[in-house]
Amino acid sequence: MTPTLTPHTIARIEDSFRAQGLMRHLGVEMAAIRPAEVTLRLPFHPDLTQQMGYFHAGATTALADSAGGYAALTLFPEGCDVLTTEFKLNLLNPAEGDCLEATGRVVKAGRTLTVCQVDVHAVSGVARAHVATGLQTLICVQGRAPT
Amino acid sequence: MTPTLTPHTIARIEDSFRAQGLMRHLGVEMAAIRPAEVTLRLPFHPDLTQQMGYFHAGATTALADSAGGYAALTLFPEGCDVLTTEFKLNLLNPAEGDCLEATGRVVKAGRTLTVCQVDVHAVSGVARAHVATGLQTLICVQGRAPT
Amino acid sequence: MTPTLTPHTIARIEDSFRAQGLMRHLGVEMAAIRPAEVTLRLPFHPDLTQQMGYFHAGATTALADSAGGYAALTLFPEGCDVLTTEFKLNLLNPAEGDCLEATGRVVKAGRTLTVCQVDVHAVSGVARAHVATGLQTLICVQGRAPT
Amino acid sequence: MTPTLTPHTIARIEDSFRAQGLMRHLGVEMAAIRPAEVTLRLPFHPDLTQQMGYFHAGATTALADSAGGYAALTLFPEGCDVLTTEFKLNLLNPAEGDCLEATGRVVKAGRTLTVCQVDVHAVSGVARAHVATGLQTLICVQGRAPT
């Protein structure tokens, strides 16, 4: 992969991230941007829970999906956008802790399709638990979604 | 499957739904509860968008995951709760419209594991577009999550 | 979808099927070709088993993958070929019986990507058991695989 | 995970592998058994191809599924058997080469459910290409499959 990201690419990803209403509404923070790898963080809040008080699988998935999408976007040419075409997540352990951290990593960067691995950890102080692992296929689009 | 649901079972599902912070925070409404099949509705709001203004894949997934989970719960014995063990969603069309409707249907009801099919449509007036289809495995738990 | 298939399209699919060494080696038969829907059949043989004597999940998957691929191919333009980009299968019941029947159906036909639902039944005389359901993404290629 | 495998556990896995008709029929070889990690190898043969002459996705999947299943079995107690409950594979590159090597690794070992990551490489002399990555959920059973 490319060795470093330009400030321009980082700004492009941060702009896209700020344009996502859902990320702001859930309270997701950008934690790290590297070539082909992005980490997002989601602090716990009662607005994010399922019926037992854990993070809802939907919150875990929204976080993981965005981490993978931005990992792919670090490799896309200027003027291209990213859409998820499919997503699969295995929930390994109950998602409880101070925050969730999701890292997306590009496994295969293609001209049309990019495949990412995503992993989510629950962090409580210094303890980290692996709560989810998944795979995601993303498509590189110019402007609107292709048919 | 069982022919009808008792008012007690319906109340149990509505109680669980109201206990999910994320469903309330996103604005999800319970649209229909039938044996082995539940439909949830999510009206559009800018808080739910990705960078192009469509519903975020994370919102689509959270909705679909909950619809499948509650479809499974309609068949579970009293005192049991439901957890998603894995989830896969194919995003078929851009998720834009007045609201999303997700229906979860039980495909296989097992003692330990239940498999649901989930489908999400975007609704704009009378127009309906199929925006996502998925499969989900759920586990029946007594109290806390099993290891 | 298109209302009927031309004899030319049916011949094109049968030629492709006969060119697959694995289908012949496993003993798979073409059972039905319709627009956007193909059914394949696999008679039981001890060469197809896992350690308990059921059909091996790998045989079930090979059958399901091909059924979905040919369902997609019925809709592709002349000169195009089909490759699976990803595949997900839930195994619902033990795969035992006289034969397996897999049907692939196109859920979304796109210019680049096509999504199929696949279902596998085990058939024993008149009894049919639903042994697997899955989702598959296929890509339309001209000649060799794209990068 | 456990630091080493006993000769008894290795023999148990080799016995199970030899009992799989499909593995013998395809020509799969056991390459390495370690705690929570198993590698299988499949030499190229025209009986394993799809219509373009690559390894068929069904062969890739059968190999990957078995590698993950045996990785899980290394951790199961005596008298227990393993069944795949669901499987997802992303096909990253055309599967062409002298042989395929699939490695399954346990990501989460639970009492009921075990999750494995599986990776398949195509090997041609010293060249290795990453042709598939996947996730798999397995269930530990005593005797026949549970409902």
XYZ file of C-alpha atoms in Angstrom:
588
model
C 0.000 0.000 0.000
C 1.066 3.633 -0.201
C 3.573 4.413 2.576
C 1.956 7.611 3.907
C -1.188 9.649 3.400
C -1.056 13.244 2.180
C -2.690 15.944 4.330
C -5.093 16.379 1.409
C -6.261 12.749 1.614
C -6.648 12.986 5.378
C -8.716 16.157 4.978
C -10.883 14.457 2.344
C -11.657 11.583 4.737
C -12.338 13.907 7.653
C -14.725 15.946 5.474
C -16.590 12.781 4.439
C -16.751 11.630 8.060
C -18.202 14.970 9.210
C -20.831 14.722 6.448
C -22.218 11.484 7.952
C -25.179 12.426 10.124
C -25.274 8.980 11.723
C -21.676 9.105 12.952
C -22.328 12.455 14.705
C -25.682 11.262 16.081
C -24.099 8.126 17.603
C -21.061 10.031 18.922
C -18.399 8.279 16.817
C -14.883 9.783 16.839
C -12.115 9.342 14.258
C -9.226 7.742 16.201
C -6.568 6.988 13.554
C -6.148 7.231 9.762
C -3.344 5.257 8.100
C -2.982 3.968 4.529
C -5.530 1.158 4.088
C -6.410 1.184 7.808
C -8.775 3.381 9.829
C -9.817 3.187 13.488
C -13.033 4.702 14.864
C -14.072 4.997 18.526
C -17.546 5.040 20.075
C -17.878 5.966 23.778
C -20.636 4.165 25.682
C -23.953 5.959 26.081
C -27.401 4.605 27.103
C -28.629 5.765 23.656
C -26.555 2.940 22.101
C -27.876 -0.065 23.998
C -29.868 -3.212 23.334
C -32.306 -4.621 25.863
C -29.627 -5.999 28.253
C -27.647 -2.754 28.386
C -24.779 -3.835 26.104
C -23.889 -1.879 22.986
C -26.544 -2.805 20.377
C -25.299 -5.006 17.516
C -26.535 -2.235 15.227
C -24.172 0.260 16.867
C -21.289 -2.202 16.627
C -22.083 -2.757 12.957
C -22.475 0.928 12.092
C -19.062 1.562 13.648
C -17.397 -1.390 11.909
C -18.978 -0.575 8.543
C -17.683 3.002 8.645
C -14.181 1.953 9.730
C -13.925 -0.394 6.752
C -15.396 2.154 4.363
C -12.841 4.790 5.345
C -9.986 2.271 5.190
C -10.977 1.664 1.553
C -11.366 5.388 0.855
C -7.722 6.044 1.847
C -6.745 4.153 -1.333
C -9.362 5.557 -3.732
C -8.469 8.211 -6.337
C -9.607 11.809 -5.897
C -13.269 12.366 -6.837
C -14.328 8.813 -6.020
C -16.669 7.834 -3.256
C -17.238 4.550 -1.439
C -20.385 2.452 -0.937
C -20.752 -0.807 0.978
C -22.094 -3.607 -1.222
C -22.193 -6.286 1.460
C -21.182 -6.789 5.037
C -20.806 -9.771 7.378
C -20.088 -9.568 11.097
C -19.575 -12.277 13.719
C -20.369 -11.074 17.224
C -17.860 -12.861 19.456
C -18.476 -11.492 22.942
C -20.965 -9.162 24.660
C -20.149 -5.568 23.682
C -19.801 -3.901 27.060
C -17.195 -1.379 28.181
C -16.243 2.293 28.250
C -16.037 2.424 24.476
C -15.868 0.385 21.296
C -12.926 0.636 18.916
C -13.343 -0.582 15.344
C -10.454 -0.983 12.916
C -10.976 -1.585 9.197
C -8.066 -2.940 7.134
C -7.978 -3.403 3.358
C -7.371 -7.070 2.462
C -7.740 -6.675 -1.316
C -7.722 -3.362 -3.173
C -9.260 -3.776 -6.620
C -10.135 -1.237 -9.282
C -13.870 -1.869 -8.810
C -14.199 -3.831 -5.572
C -12.263 -3.551 -2.309
C -12.485 -6.098 0.507
C -11.855 -5.104 4.129
C -11.489 -7.011 7.358
C -13.038 -5.234 10.344
C -12.454 -5.919 14.032
C -14.190 -4.363 16.998
C -12.856 -4.325 20.565
C -14.612 -3.216 23.740
C -12.251 -1.150 25.885
C -12.660 -0.771 29.666
C -9.657 0.997 31.170
C -6.705 -1.141 30.037
C -8.829 -4.223 29.312
C -9.659 -4.976 25.679
C -12.134 -7.663 24.563
C -12.549 -8.746 20.943
C -16.292 -8.318 20.414
C -16.680 -8.648 16.652
C -14.867 -9.586 13.455
C -16.190 -9.164 9.954
C -15.658 -8.914 6.223
C -16.965 -6.215 3.920
C -17.045 -5.583 0.171
C -16.954 -1.968 -0.988
C -17.406 -0.441 -4.418
C -15.637 2.633 -5.779
C -18.157 5.009 -7.342
C -17.915 8.281 -9.260
C -20.751 10.492 -7.991
C -23.954 8.508 -7.481
C -24.328 4.775 -6.951
C -23.974 2.496 -9.994
C -26.719 0.086 -11.007
C -45.074 -21.852 13.386
C -47.571 -20.954 16.122
C -50.808 -19.617 14.577
C -51.218 -16.493 16.736
C -49.338 -14.604 19.404
C -50.767 -14.115 22.889
C -51.125 -10.545 24.210
C -48.531 -11.586 26.791
C -45.944 -12.410 24.116
C -46.664 -9.168 22.280
C -46.238 -7.225 25.532
C -42.949 -9.030 26.215
C -41.591 -7.990 22.798
C -42.792 -4.411 23.154
C -41.127 -4.214 26.575
C -37.846 -5.488 25.147
C -38.090 -3.062 22.230
C -38.662 -0.106 24.585
C -35.597 -1.197 26.606
C -33.326 -0.730 23.564
C -31.743 2.712 23.820
C -30.525 2.583 20.239
C -33.980 1.974 18.741
C -35.367 5.041 20.550
C -32.311 7.147 19.676
C -32.611 6.323 15.956
C -36.405 6.774 15.937
C -37.365 3.185 15.084
C -41.060 2.242 15.384
C -42.595 -1.220 15.781
C -44.815 -1.666 12.698
C -46.077 -5.273 12.931
C -45.607 -8.351 15.153
C -46.696 -11.745 13.830
C -45.520 -15.262 14.731
C -41.976 -15.630 13.388
C -42.161 -12.290 11.558
C -41.623 -8.705 12.741
C -41.568 -5.433 10.775
C -39.841 -2.279 12.017
C -40.021 1.204 10.452
C -37.445 4.011 10.479
C -38.518 7.464 9.214
C -35.824 9.459 7.419
C -33.884 12.020 9.440
C -30.584 13.819 8.671
C -29.199 12.162 11.834
C -29.294 8.818 9.971
C -27.276 9.641 6.851
C -23.999 8.691 5.252
C -21.898 11.203 3.318
C -24.167 11.307 0.225
C -27.365 11.866 2.221
C -28.755 8.316 1.922
C -29.627 6.281 5.001
C -26.263 5.050 6.396
C -25.620 1.318 5.963
C -25.238 1.230 9.744
C -28.805 2.486 10.193
C -30.097 -0.031 7.661
C -28.237 -2.784 9.475
C -29.354 -1.764 12.965
C -32.964 -1.809 11.756
C -32.615 -5.163 9.976
C -30.790 -6.752 12.898
C -33.540 -5.768 15.337
C -36.331 -6.941 13.023
C -34.725 -10.377 12.785
C -34.035 -10.525 16.505
C -37.653 -9.811 17.390
C -38.928 -12.274 14.782
C -36.884 -14.938 16.588
C -38.058 -13.759 20.012
C -41.724 -14.360 19.069
C -40.890 -18.098 19.115
C -38.697 -18.220 22.232
C -40.010 -19.571 25.559
C -40.786 -17.212 28.421
C -37.665 -16.061 30.310
C -35.352 -16.409 27.322
C -33.598 -13.570 25.585
C -32.088 -13.272 22.117
C -28.569 -12.341 20.974
C -27.255 -12.016 17.418
C -24.286 -14.301 16.790
C -23.672 -13.279 13.190
C -25.205 -11.116 10.531
C -24.762 -10.687 6.768
C -26.401 -8.006 4.653
C -26.279 -7.314 0.924
C -27.028 -3.691 0.099
C -28.915 -3.805 -3.199
C -29.900 -0.198 -3.913
C -29.252 3.250 -2.424
C -31.316 3.610 0.759
C -33.243 6.813 0.075
C -36.887 7.544 0.781
C -39.367 8.726 3.399
C -38.661 5.718 5.570
C -37.081 2.276 5.708
C -39.130 -0.830 6.512
C -37.306 -3.963 7.656
C -38.984 -7.342 7.991
C -37.333 -10.283 9.730
C -38.693 -13.799 9.087
C -37.620 -16.998 10.828
C -36.242 -19.508 8.299
C -35.144 -22.143 10.820
C -36.203 -22.241 14.466
C -33.829 -24.405 16.465
C -33.559 -25.071 20.176
C -30.205 -23.275 20.362
C -29.846 -21.402 17.080
C -32.442 -19.592 14.980
C -31.819 -18.332 11.439
C -33.712 -15.346 10.033
C -33.977 -13.768 6.628
C -34.209 -9.981 6.725
C -35.336 -7.624 3.972
C -35.297 -3.841 3.957
C -37.348 -1.632 1.653
C -37.151 2.132 1.184
C -40.635 3.615 1.011
C -41.416 6.955 -0.721
C -45.164 7.497 -0.924
C -46.444 4.381 -2.687
C -43.041 3.491 -4.189
C -41.083 0.682 -2.531
C -37.464 -0.198 -3.408
C -35.701 -3.306 -2.120
C -32.557 -1.862 -0.544
C -31.128 -4.782 1.402
C -31.455 -8.514 2.007
C -29.645 -10.500 4.651
C -29.264 -13.577 6.809
C -28.787 -13.672 10.547
C -28.072 -16.319 13.168
C -29.484 -15.766 16.664
C -28.930 -17.612 19.910
C -31.483 -18.194 22.637
C -30.021 -17.306 26.041
C -31.231 -17.551 29.625
C -30.156 -14.338 31.361
C -26.621 -13.322 30.336
C -24.726 -14.306 27.193
C -23.242 -17.817 27.025
C -19.554 -18.408 26.356
C -36.749 -10.210 -15.795
C -36.840 -11.458 -19.401
C -39.964 -13.607 -19.984
C -38.284 -16.592 -21.690
C -34.811 -17.809 -22.556
C -33.732 -18.346 -26.169
C -32.396 -21.778 -27.163
C -29.087 -19.974 -27.774
C -28.884 -18.779 -24.155
C -29.786 -22.230 -22.851
C -27.056 -23.758 -25.045
C -24.531 -21.183 -23.792
C -25.289 -22.140 -20.165
C -25.157 -25.877 -20.879
C -21.780 -25.403 -22.617
C -20.403 -23.515 -19.621
C -21.767 -26.151 -17.247
C -20.116 -28.978 -19.231
C -16.809 -27.035 -19.119
C -16.757 -27.183 -15.294
C -14.587 -30.133 -14.311
C -15.806 -29.996 -10.716
C -19.499 -30.348 -11.602
C -18.775 -33.493 -13.642
C -16.439 -34.870 -10.952
C -19.096 -34.440 -8.230
C -21.905 -35.776 -10.445
C -24.003 -32.592 -10.600
C -26.887 -32.509 -13.110
C -28.631 -29.482 -14.601
C -32.279 -29.819 -13.504
C -33.946 -26.597 -14.723
C -32.998 -23.336 -16.431
C -35.413 -20.405 -16.299
C -34.800 -16.660 -16.621
C -32.937 -15.569 -13.466
C -33.408 -18.989 -11.830
C -31.451 -22.237 -12.195
C -31.807 -25.552 -10.332
C -29.006 -28.125 -10.041
C -29.260 -31.645 -8.619
C -26.598 -33.777 -6.907
C -27.365 -37.480 -6.260
C -25.892 -38.917 -3.062
C -22.602 -40.789 -3.335
C -20.099 -41.812 -0.603
C -17.539 -39.611 -2.423
C -19.513 -36.556 -1.267
C -19.621 -37.138 2.485
C -18.270 -35.564 5.648
C -17.201 -37.651 8.641
C -20.766 -38.544 9.769
C -21.909 -39.687 6.319
C -23.989 -36.580 5.446
C -23.309 -34.571 2.310
C -20.189 -32.480 3.089
C -20.826 -28.744 3.535
C -18.305 -28.281 0.733
C -20.485 -30.302 -1.657
C -23.576 -28.356 -0.589
C -21.718 -25.103 -1.153
C -20.259 -26.091 -4.535
C -23.769 -26.978 -5.710
C -25.331 -23.787 -4.345
C -22.561 -21.584 -5.721
C -23.006 -22.992 -9.233
C -26.797 -22.700 -9.137
C -26.502 -19.005 -8.258
C -23.793 -18.405 -10.849
C -25.894 -19.877 -13.650
C -28.997 -17.988 -12.508
C -26.979 -14.783 -12.954
C -25.570 -15.931 -16.292
C -29.095 -16.278 -17.762
C -29.297 -12.456 -17.604
C -25.782 -11.579 -18.799
C -25.127 -10.311 -22.352
C -23.456 -12.574 -24.922
C -19.677 -12.803 -24.486
C -19.754 -12.154 -20.738
C -18.793 -14.627 -18.074
C -19.607 -14.840 -14.381
C -17.370 -15.024 -11.309
C -18.401 -15.311 -7.664
C -17.028 -12.440 -5.574
C -18.452 -13.585 -2.240
C -20.705 -16.241 -0.854
C -22.510 -16.852 2.447
C -24.393 -19.986 3.370
C -26.351 -20.931 6.489
C -26.572 -24.691 6.994
C -30.011 -25.274 8.508
C -30.348 -29.060 8.793
C -28.159 -32.145 8.243
C -27.766 -32.719 4.488
C -28.888 -36.321 4.146
C -31.091 -37.856 1.468
C -31.181 -39.338 -2.012
C -30.042 -36.095 -3.580
C -29.563 -32.385 -3.005
C -31.380 -29.787 -5.102
C -30.041 -26.235 -5.193
C -31.933 -23.322 -6.716
C -30.320 -19.939 -7.352
C -32.555 -16.910 -7.926
C -31.442 -13.415 -8.928
C -32.489 -10.860 -6.288
C -30.759 -7.850 -7.869
C -29.436 -7.719 -11.420
C -26.947 -4.886 -11.783
C -24.662 -3.906 -14.636
C -21.554 -4.846 -12.653
C -22.790 -6.846 -9.661
C -25.614 -9.361 -9.388
C -26.941 -10.716 -6.078
C -28.538 -14.166 -5.848
C -30.400 -16.023 -3.154
C -29.625 -19.743 -3.071
C -31.578 -22.505 -1.341
C -30.657 -26.158 -1.013
C -33.102 -28.970 -0.223
C -32.341 -32.600 0.556
C -34.784 -34.882 -1.254
C -35.615 -38.425 -0.083
C -38.505 -39.866 -2.098
C -41.258 -37.279 -1.684
C -39.756 -35.731 1.466
C -37.913 -32.430 1.104
C -35.856 -30.791 3.867
C -34.472 -27.257 3.650
C -30.773 -27.813 4.371
C -29.191 -24.473 3.426
C -29.969 -20.882 2.466
C -27.463 -18.336 1.266
C -26.618 -15.092 -0.479
C -24.048 -14.592 -3.189
C -22.551 -11.662 -5.085
C -21.433 -12.252 -8.674
C -19.512 -10.068 -11.087
C -19.982 -9.872 -14.848
C -16.618 -10.137 -16.608
C -15.473 -9.907 -20.221
C -12.850 -12.625 -20.726
C -10.534 -12.861 -17.688
C -11.203 -11.713 -14.153
C -10.957 -7.978 -13.427
C -8.631 -6.630 -10.747
C -5.045 -21.932 23.438
C -3.504 -25.225 24.536
C 0.261 -25.188 23.922
C 0.599 -28.536 22.111
C -1.610 -31.298 20.776
C -1.391 -34.838 22.114
C -0.734 -37.688 19.639
C -4.223 -38.892 20.577
C -5.861 -35.633 19.423
C -3.842 -35.644 16.193
C -4.934 -39.249 15.538
C -8.572 -38.318 16.226
C -8.404 -35.520 13.625
C -6.646 -37.694 11.061
C -9.316 -40.402 11.553
C -12.096 -37.875 11.007
C -10.346 -36.493 7.926
C -9.975 -39.974 6.419
C -13.708 -40.574 7.048
C -14.629 -37.653 4.761
C -15.406 -39.083 1.326
C -15.334 -35.646 -0.265
C -11.806 -34.826 0.886
C -10.468 -38.071 -0.628
C -12.514 -37.593 -3.814
C -11.137 -34.075 -4.344
C -7.575 -35.095 -3.440
C -7.185 -32.942 -0.318
C -4.118 -33.578 1.886
C -3.634 -32.710 5.555
C -0.617 -30.346 5.595
C -0.337 -29.190 9.223
C -2.199 -29.604 12.527
C -1.481 -27.175 15.364
C -3.629 -26.157 18.343
C -6.511 -24.052 16.963
C -4.976 -23.980 13.466
C -5.080 -26.501 10.616
C -3.752 -26.262 7.045
C -5.058 -28.374 4.156
C -3.599 -28.614 0.646
C -5.349 -29.351 -2.664
C -3.187 -30.042 -5.767
C -4.583 -28.789 -9.063
C -6.481 -31.257 -11.211
C -8.856 -30.684 -14.187
C -11.570 -32.351 -12.065
C -11.564 -29.266 -9.819
C -12.155 -26.502 -12.344
C -14.832 -23.964 -13.238
C -15.541 -22.982 -16.853
C -12.381 -20.837 -17.263
C -10.018 -23.517 -15.935
C -9.413 -21.965 -12.491
C -10.128 -23.903 -9.316
C -13.931 -23.826 -8.889
C -15.186 -21.626 -6.044
C -16.853 -24.781 -4.730
C -13.473 -26.518 -4.422
C -11.974 -23.470 -2.712
C -14.894 -23.398 -0.308
C -14.855 -27.129 0.456
C -11.156 -26.850 1.293
C -11.597 -23.728 3.430
C -14.620 -25.148 5.253
C -12.725 -28.293 6.230
C -9.630 -26.383 7.356
C -11.764 -24.283 9.701
C -13.714 -27.299 10.943
C -10.542 -29.171 11.900
C -9.026 -26.077 13.517
C -12.093 -26.008 15.777
C -11.941 -29.748 16.412
C -8.397 -29.465 17.836
C -9.984 -27.652 20.798
C -13.098 -29.820 21.290
C -13.331 -32.381 24.109
C -13.094 -36.108 23.357
C -16.344 -37.570 21.979
C -17.503 -34.311 20.414
C -17.888 -33.698 16.728
C -18.022 -30.499 14.689
C -20.631 -29.160 12.264
C -20.537 -25.934 10.256
C -23.520 -23.706 11.000
C -22.634 -20.928 8.568
C -19.846 -19.929 6.270
C -18.870 -16.762 4.375
C -16.060 -16.493 1.861
C -14.746 -13.543 -0.139
C -12.985 -14.621 -3.329
C -10.158 -12.118 -3.776
C -8.238 -13.311 -6.826
C -8.585 -16.020 -9.503
C -7.703 -19.383 -7.947
C -5.017 -20.657 -10.328
C -1.773 -22.395 -9.457
C -0.140 -25.741 -8.662
C -2.199 -26.128 -5.506
C -4.423 -24.344 -3.017
C -3.515 -24.092 0.667
C -6.247 -23.292 3.172
C -5.566 -22.416 6.797
C -8.309 -22.246 9.410
C -7.643 -20.418 12.685
C -9.904 -20.250 15.736
C -10.827 -16.625 16.517
C -13.272 -17.399 19.334
C -13.565 -20.746 21.109
C -16.888 -20.970 22.928
C -18.572 -23.833 24.721
C -21.312 -24.078 22.086
C -20.099 -21.989 19.142
C -16.614 -21.550 17.714
C -15.692 -18.909 15.124
C -12.830 -19.449 12.677
C -11.064 -17.260 10.163
C -10.062 -19.102 6.997
C -7.586 -18.009 4.337
C -6.801 -19.701 1.046
C -3.647 -19.136 -1.004
C -2.843 -20.367 -4.516
C 0.735 -21.649 -4.652
C 2.750 -21.808 -7.908
C 6.374 -22.689 -7.185
C 7.465 -20.037 -4.684
C 4.679 -17.602 -5.630
C 1.703 -17.336 -3.271
C -1.497 -15.412 -4.056
C -4.221 -14.737 -1.493
C -7.313 -16.081 -3.253
C -9.938 -16.157 -0.503
C -10.665 -15.069 3.057
C -13.637 -16.090 5.106
C -15.400 -16.476 8.437
C -17.146 -19.561 9.719
C -19.287 -20.497 12.721
C -19.056 -24.079 13.992
C -21.084 -25.937 16.586
C -19.817 -28.610 18.962
C -22.137 -31.627 18.896
C -22.334 -34.900 20.812
C -23.265 -37.599 18.298
C -25.886 -36.366 15.833
C -26.710 -32.771 14.898
C -28.799 -30.760 17.393
C -32.047 -29.084 16.393
